[in-house]
Coordinates of C-alpha atoms in Angstrom, one line a residue:
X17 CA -50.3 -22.8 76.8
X18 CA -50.1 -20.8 73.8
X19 CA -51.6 -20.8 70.2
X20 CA -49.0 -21.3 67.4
X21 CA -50.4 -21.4 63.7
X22 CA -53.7 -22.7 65.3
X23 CA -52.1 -25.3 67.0
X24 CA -52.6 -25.3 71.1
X25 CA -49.0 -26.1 72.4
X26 CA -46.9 -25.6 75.9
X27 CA -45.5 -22.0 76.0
X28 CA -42.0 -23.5 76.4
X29 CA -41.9 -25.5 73.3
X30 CA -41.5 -21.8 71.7
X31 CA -38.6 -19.7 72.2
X32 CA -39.9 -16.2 70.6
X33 CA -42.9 -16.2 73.1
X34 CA -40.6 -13.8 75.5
X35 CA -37.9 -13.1 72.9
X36 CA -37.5 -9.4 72.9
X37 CA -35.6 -8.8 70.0
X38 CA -39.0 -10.7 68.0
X39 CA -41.6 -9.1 70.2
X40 CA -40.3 -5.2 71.0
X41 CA -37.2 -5.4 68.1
X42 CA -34.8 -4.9 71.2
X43 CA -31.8 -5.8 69.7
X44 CA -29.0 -4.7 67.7
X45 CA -26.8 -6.6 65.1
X46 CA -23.8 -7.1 62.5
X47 CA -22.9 -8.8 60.1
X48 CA -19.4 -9.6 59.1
X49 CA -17.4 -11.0 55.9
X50 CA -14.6 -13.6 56.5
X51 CA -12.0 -14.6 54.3
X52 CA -9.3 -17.2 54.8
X53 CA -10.6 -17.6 58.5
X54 CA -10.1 -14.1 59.0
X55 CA -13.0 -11.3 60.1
X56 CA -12.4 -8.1 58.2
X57 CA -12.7 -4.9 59.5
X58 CA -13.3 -6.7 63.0
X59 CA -12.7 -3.5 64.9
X60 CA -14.8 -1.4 63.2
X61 CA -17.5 -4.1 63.6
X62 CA -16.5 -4.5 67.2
X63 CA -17.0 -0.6 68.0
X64 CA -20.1 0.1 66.3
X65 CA -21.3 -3.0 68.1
X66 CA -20.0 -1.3 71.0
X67 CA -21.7 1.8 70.5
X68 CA -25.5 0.2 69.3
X69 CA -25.2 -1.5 72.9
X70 CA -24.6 1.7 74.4
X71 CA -27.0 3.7 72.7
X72 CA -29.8 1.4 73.4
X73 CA -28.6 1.2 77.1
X74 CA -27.5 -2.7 76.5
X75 CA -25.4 -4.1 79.6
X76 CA -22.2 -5.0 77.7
X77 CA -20.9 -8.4 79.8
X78 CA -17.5 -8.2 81.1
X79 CA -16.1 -11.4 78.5
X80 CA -17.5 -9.2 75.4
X81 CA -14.0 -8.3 73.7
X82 CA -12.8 -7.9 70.1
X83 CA -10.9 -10.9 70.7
X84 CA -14.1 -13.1 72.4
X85 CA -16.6 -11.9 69.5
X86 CA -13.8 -13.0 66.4
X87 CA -13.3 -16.1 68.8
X88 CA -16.9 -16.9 68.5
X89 CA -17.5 -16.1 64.9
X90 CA -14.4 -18.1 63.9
X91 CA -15.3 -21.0 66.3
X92 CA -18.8 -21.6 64.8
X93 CA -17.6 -21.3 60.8
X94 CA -14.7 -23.5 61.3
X95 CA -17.1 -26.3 62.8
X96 CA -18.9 -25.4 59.8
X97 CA -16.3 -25.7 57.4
X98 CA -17.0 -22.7 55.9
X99 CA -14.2 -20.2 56.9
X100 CA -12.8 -19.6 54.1
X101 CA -15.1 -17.2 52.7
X102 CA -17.9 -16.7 54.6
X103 CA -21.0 -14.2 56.4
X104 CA -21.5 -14.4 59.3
X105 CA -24.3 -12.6 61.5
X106 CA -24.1 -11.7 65.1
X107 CA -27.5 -10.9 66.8
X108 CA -27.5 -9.5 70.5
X109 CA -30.9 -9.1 72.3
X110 CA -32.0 -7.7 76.0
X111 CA -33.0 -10.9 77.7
X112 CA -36.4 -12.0 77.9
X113 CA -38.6 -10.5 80.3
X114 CA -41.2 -6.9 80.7
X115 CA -43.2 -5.5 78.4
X116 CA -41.8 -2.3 76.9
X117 CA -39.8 -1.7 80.0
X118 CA -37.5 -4.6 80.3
X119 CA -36.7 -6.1 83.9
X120 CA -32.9 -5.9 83.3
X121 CA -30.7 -4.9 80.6
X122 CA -28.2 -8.3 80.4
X123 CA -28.2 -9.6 77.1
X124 CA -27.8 -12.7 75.0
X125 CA -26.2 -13.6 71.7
X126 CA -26.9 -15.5 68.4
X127 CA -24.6 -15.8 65.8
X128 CA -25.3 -17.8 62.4
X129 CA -23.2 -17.8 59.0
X130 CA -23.6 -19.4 55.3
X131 CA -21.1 -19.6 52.4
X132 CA -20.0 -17.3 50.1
X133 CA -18.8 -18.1 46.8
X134 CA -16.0 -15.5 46.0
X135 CA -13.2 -14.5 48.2
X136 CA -12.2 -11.1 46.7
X137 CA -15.2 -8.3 46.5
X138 CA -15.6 -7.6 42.4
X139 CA -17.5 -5.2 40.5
X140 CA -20.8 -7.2 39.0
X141 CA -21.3 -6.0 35.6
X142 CA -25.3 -6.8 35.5
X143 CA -27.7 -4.1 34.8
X144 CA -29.0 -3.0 38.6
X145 CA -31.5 -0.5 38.7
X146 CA -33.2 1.5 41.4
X147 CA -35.4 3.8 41.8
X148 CA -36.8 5.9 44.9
X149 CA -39.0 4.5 47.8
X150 CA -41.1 7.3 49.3
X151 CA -43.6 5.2 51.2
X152 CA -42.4 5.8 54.4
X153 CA -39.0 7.9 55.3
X154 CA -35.6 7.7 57.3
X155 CA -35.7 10.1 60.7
X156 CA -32.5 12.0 61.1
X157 CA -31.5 10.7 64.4
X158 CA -29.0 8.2 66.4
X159 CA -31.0 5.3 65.9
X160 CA -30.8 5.1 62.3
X161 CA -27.4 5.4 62.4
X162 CA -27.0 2.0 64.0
X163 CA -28.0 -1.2 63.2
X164 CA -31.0 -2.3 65.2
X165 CA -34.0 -5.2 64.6
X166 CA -36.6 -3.2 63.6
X167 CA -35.9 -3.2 59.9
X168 CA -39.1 -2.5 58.9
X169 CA -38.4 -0.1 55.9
X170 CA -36.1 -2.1 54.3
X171 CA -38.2 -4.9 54.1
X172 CA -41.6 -3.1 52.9
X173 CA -39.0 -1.6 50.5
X174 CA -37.1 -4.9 49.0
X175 CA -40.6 -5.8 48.3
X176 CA -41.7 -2.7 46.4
X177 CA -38.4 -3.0 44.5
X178 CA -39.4 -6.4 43.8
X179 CA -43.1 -5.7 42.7
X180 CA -41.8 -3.0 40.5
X181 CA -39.2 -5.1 38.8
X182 CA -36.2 -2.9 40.9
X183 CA -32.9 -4.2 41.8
X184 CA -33.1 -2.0 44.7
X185 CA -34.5 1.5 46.5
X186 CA -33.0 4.7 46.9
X187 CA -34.5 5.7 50.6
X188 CA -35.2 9.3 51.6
X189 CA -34.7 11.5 54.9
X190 CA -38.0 13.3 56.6
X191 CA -36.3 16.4 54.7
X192 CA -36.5 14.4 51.1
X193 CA -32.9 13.9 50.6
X194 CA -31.3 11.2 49.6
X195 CA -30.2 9.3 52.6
X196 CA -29.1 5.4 51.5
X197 CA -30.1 1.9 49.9
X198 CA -31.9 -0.7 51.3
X199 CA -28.9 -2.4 51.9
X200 CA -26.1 -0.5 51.5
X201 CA -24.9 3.5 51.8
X202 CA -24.8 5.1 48.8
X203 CA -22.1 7.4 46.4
X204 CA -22.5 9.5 43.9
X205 CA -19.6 10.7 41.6
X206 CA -20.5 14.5 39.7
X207 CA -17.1 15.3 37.9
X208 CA -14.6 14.8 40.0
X209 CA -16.9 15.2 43.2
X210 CA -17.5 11.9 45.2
X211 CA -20.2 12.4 47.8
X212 CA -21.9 10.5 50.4
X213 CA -24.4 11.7 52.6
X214 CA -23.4 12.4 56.0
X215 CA -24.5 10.2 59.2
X216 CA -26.5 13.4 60.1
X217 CA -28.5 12.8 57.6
X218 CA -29.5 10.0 59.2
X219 CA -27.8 6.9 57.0
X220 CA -25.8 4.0 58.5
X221 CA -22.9 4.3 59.9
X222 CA -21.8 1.9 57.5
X223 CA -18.3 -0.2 57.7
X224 CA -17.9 0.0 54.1
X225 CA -18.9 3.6 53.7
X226 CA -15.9 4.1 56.5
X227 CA -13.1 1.9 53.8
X228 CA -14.8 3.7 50.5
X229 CA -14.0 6.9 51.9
X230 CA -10.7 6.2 53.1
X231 CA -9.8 4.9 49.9
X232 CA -11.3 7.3 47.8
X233 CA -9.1 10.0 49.9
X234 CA -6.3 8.7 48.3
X235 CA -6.8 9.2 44.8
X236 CA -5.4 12.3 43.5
X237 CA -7.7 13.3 41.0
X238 CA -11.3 12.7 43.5
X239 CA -12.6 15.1 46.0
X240 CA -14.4 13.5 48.2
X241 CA -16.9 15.1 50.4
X242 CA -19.7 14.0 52.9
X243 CA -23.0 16.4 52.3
X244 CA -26.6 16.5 51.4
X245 CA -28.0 15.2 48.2
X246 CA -31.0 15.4 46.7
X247 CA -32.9 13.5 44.4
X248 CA -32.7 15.6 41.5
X249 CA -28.5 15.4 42.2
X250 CA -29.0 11.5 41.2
X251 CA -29.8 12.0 37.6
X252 CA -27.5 14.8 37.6
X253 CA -24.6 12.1 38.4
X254 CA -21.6 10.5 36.1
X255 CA -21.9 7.7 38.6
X256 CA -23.9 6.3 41.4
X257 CA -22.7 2.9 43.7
X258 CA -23.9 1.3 46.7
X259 CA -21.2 0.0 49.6
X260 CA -22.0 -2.8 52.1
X261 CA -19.5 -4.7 53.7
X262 CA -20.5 -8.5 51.9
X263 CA -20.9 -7.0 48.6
X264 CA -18.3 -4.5 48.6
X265 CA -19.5 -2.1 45.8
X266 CA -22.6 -2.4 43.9
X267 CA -22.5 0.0 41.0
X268 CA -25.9 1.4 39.7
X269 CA -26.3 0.9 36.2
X270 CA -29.7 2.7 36.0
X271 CA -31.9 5.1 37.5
X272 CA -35.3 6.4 36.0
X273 CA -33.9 7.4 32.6
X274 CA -30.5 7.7 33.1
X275 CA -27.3 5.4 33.1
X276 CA -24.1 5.5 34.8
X277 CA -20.6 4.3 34.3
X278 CA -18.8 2.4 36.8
X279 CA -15.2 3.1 35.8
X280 CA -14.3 4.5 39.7
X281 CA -16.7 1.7 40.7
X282 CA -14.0 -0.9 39.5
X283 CA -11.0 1.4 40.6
X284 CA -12.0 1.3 44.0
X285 CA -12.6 -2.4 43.9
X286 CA -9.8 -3.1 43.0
X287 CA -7.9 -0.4 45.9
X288 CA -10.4 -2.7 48.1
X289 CA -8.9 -6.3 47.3
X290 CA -5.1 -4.2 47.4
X291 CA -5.8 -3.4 51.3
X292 CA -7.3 -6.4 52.6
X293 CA -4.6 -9.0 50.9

């Protein structure tokens, strides 16, 4: 028996009681967009998954291909009706079992997905400011490179952002520099310049950030670089924006004191819907 909300009930009427990816955050996860029953970017989300299993010492199961996770993914949203435009969420967790050491390393699989309204990725033109979060900080190592269930400082964070009237937070490295968003990686654009931190620095290894920079690579007039910035290089900026693979680009409108244009914002948008037509 266990108590749940003060209620005295059979341990097996509870599923999280030897979940490891709720008790330990052992587990790792992505989330995908699909349009016109169609995953995008399927095999970088299929290697990164990949490489979070591996990292974390995950027993990848013989059946796990490209072709069985998109089989899955489409399978679930087309029962749903919801293919054509869609995000969906695949969770994978160590099975249940140990304490910090786990008994085996097998794993299990949860994937869920809701409707999205648009189709094509486009360039909001709200206000969306942001502003730093320096309550805790990002290490510089593999782990935050990947995406795992502990999300602990992006949640403390969307909640600061929210208290203090933020549409989002800037997060920082344990050597103060600029490292991403709370959900998304993050550009800047001084002159001609376009920079992104690099994973070193201990940022996502972000899908989007992988198509932004390809992208960006072709235009003739940007440079495009992957290096350290600071948080006095933000207000410094001509532009800042903020990638994620369901949004696209978020441009920043605001932060502190200082606004930004989002002319490259809606250029690269639009090289975006171009490459995935």
């Amino acid at each position: 028996m266990i108590n749940f909300n003060g209620n005295i009930v059979a341990q097996n009427d509870n599923l999280l009681i030897q979940n490891r990816a709720f008790l330990y955050g052992d587990g790792v996860f992505e989330t995908f967009k699909v349009v016109n029953n169609k995953v995008l970017f399927i095999e970088d989300h299929y290697f990164r998954l990949m490489s979070s299993m591996r990292v974390v010492r995950m027993e990848i199961p013989m059946n796990f291909t490209m072709e069985y996770l998109e089989e899955q993914i489409l399978s679930l949203l087309n029962y749903n009706s919801i293919s054509d435009s869609a995000r969906a969420r695949i969770t994978v967790y160590r099975n249940d079992g140990g304490y910090y050491l786990p008994q085996n390393n097998t794993v299990s699989f949860l994937i869920h997905a809701i409707a999205l309204d648009n189709k094509e990725y486009q360039v909001s033109e709200n206000q969306y400011e942001v502003d730093l979060y320096k309550d805790f900080y990002v290490t510089k190592q593999l782990l935050s490179s990947i995406k795992t269930t502990n999300k602990i400082i992006n949640v403390t964070g969307s909640i600061f952002a929210n208290e203090n009237g933020l549409d989002n937070c800037i997060l920082l490295n344990d050597s103060k520099n600029v490292v991403e968003a709370l959900q998304g990686n993050l550009f800047m654009l001084l002159g001609n310049k376009l920079i992104t931190p690099p994973v070193s620095e201990g940022c996502l290894n972000g899908v989007m950030r992988k198509q932004i920079l390809a992208l960006a690579k072709k235009l003739s007039d940007i440079e495009v670089v992957e290096e350290p910035i600071s948080p006095f290089d933000l207000q410094k900026a001509d532009e800042l924006f903020l990638t994620n693979v369901i949004k696209g680009i978020q441009p920043i409108t605001k932060y502190r004191k200082k606004e930004f244009t989002t002319k490259l914002s809606g250029v690269l948008t639009q090289k975006l819907n171009e490459s995935i037509a």
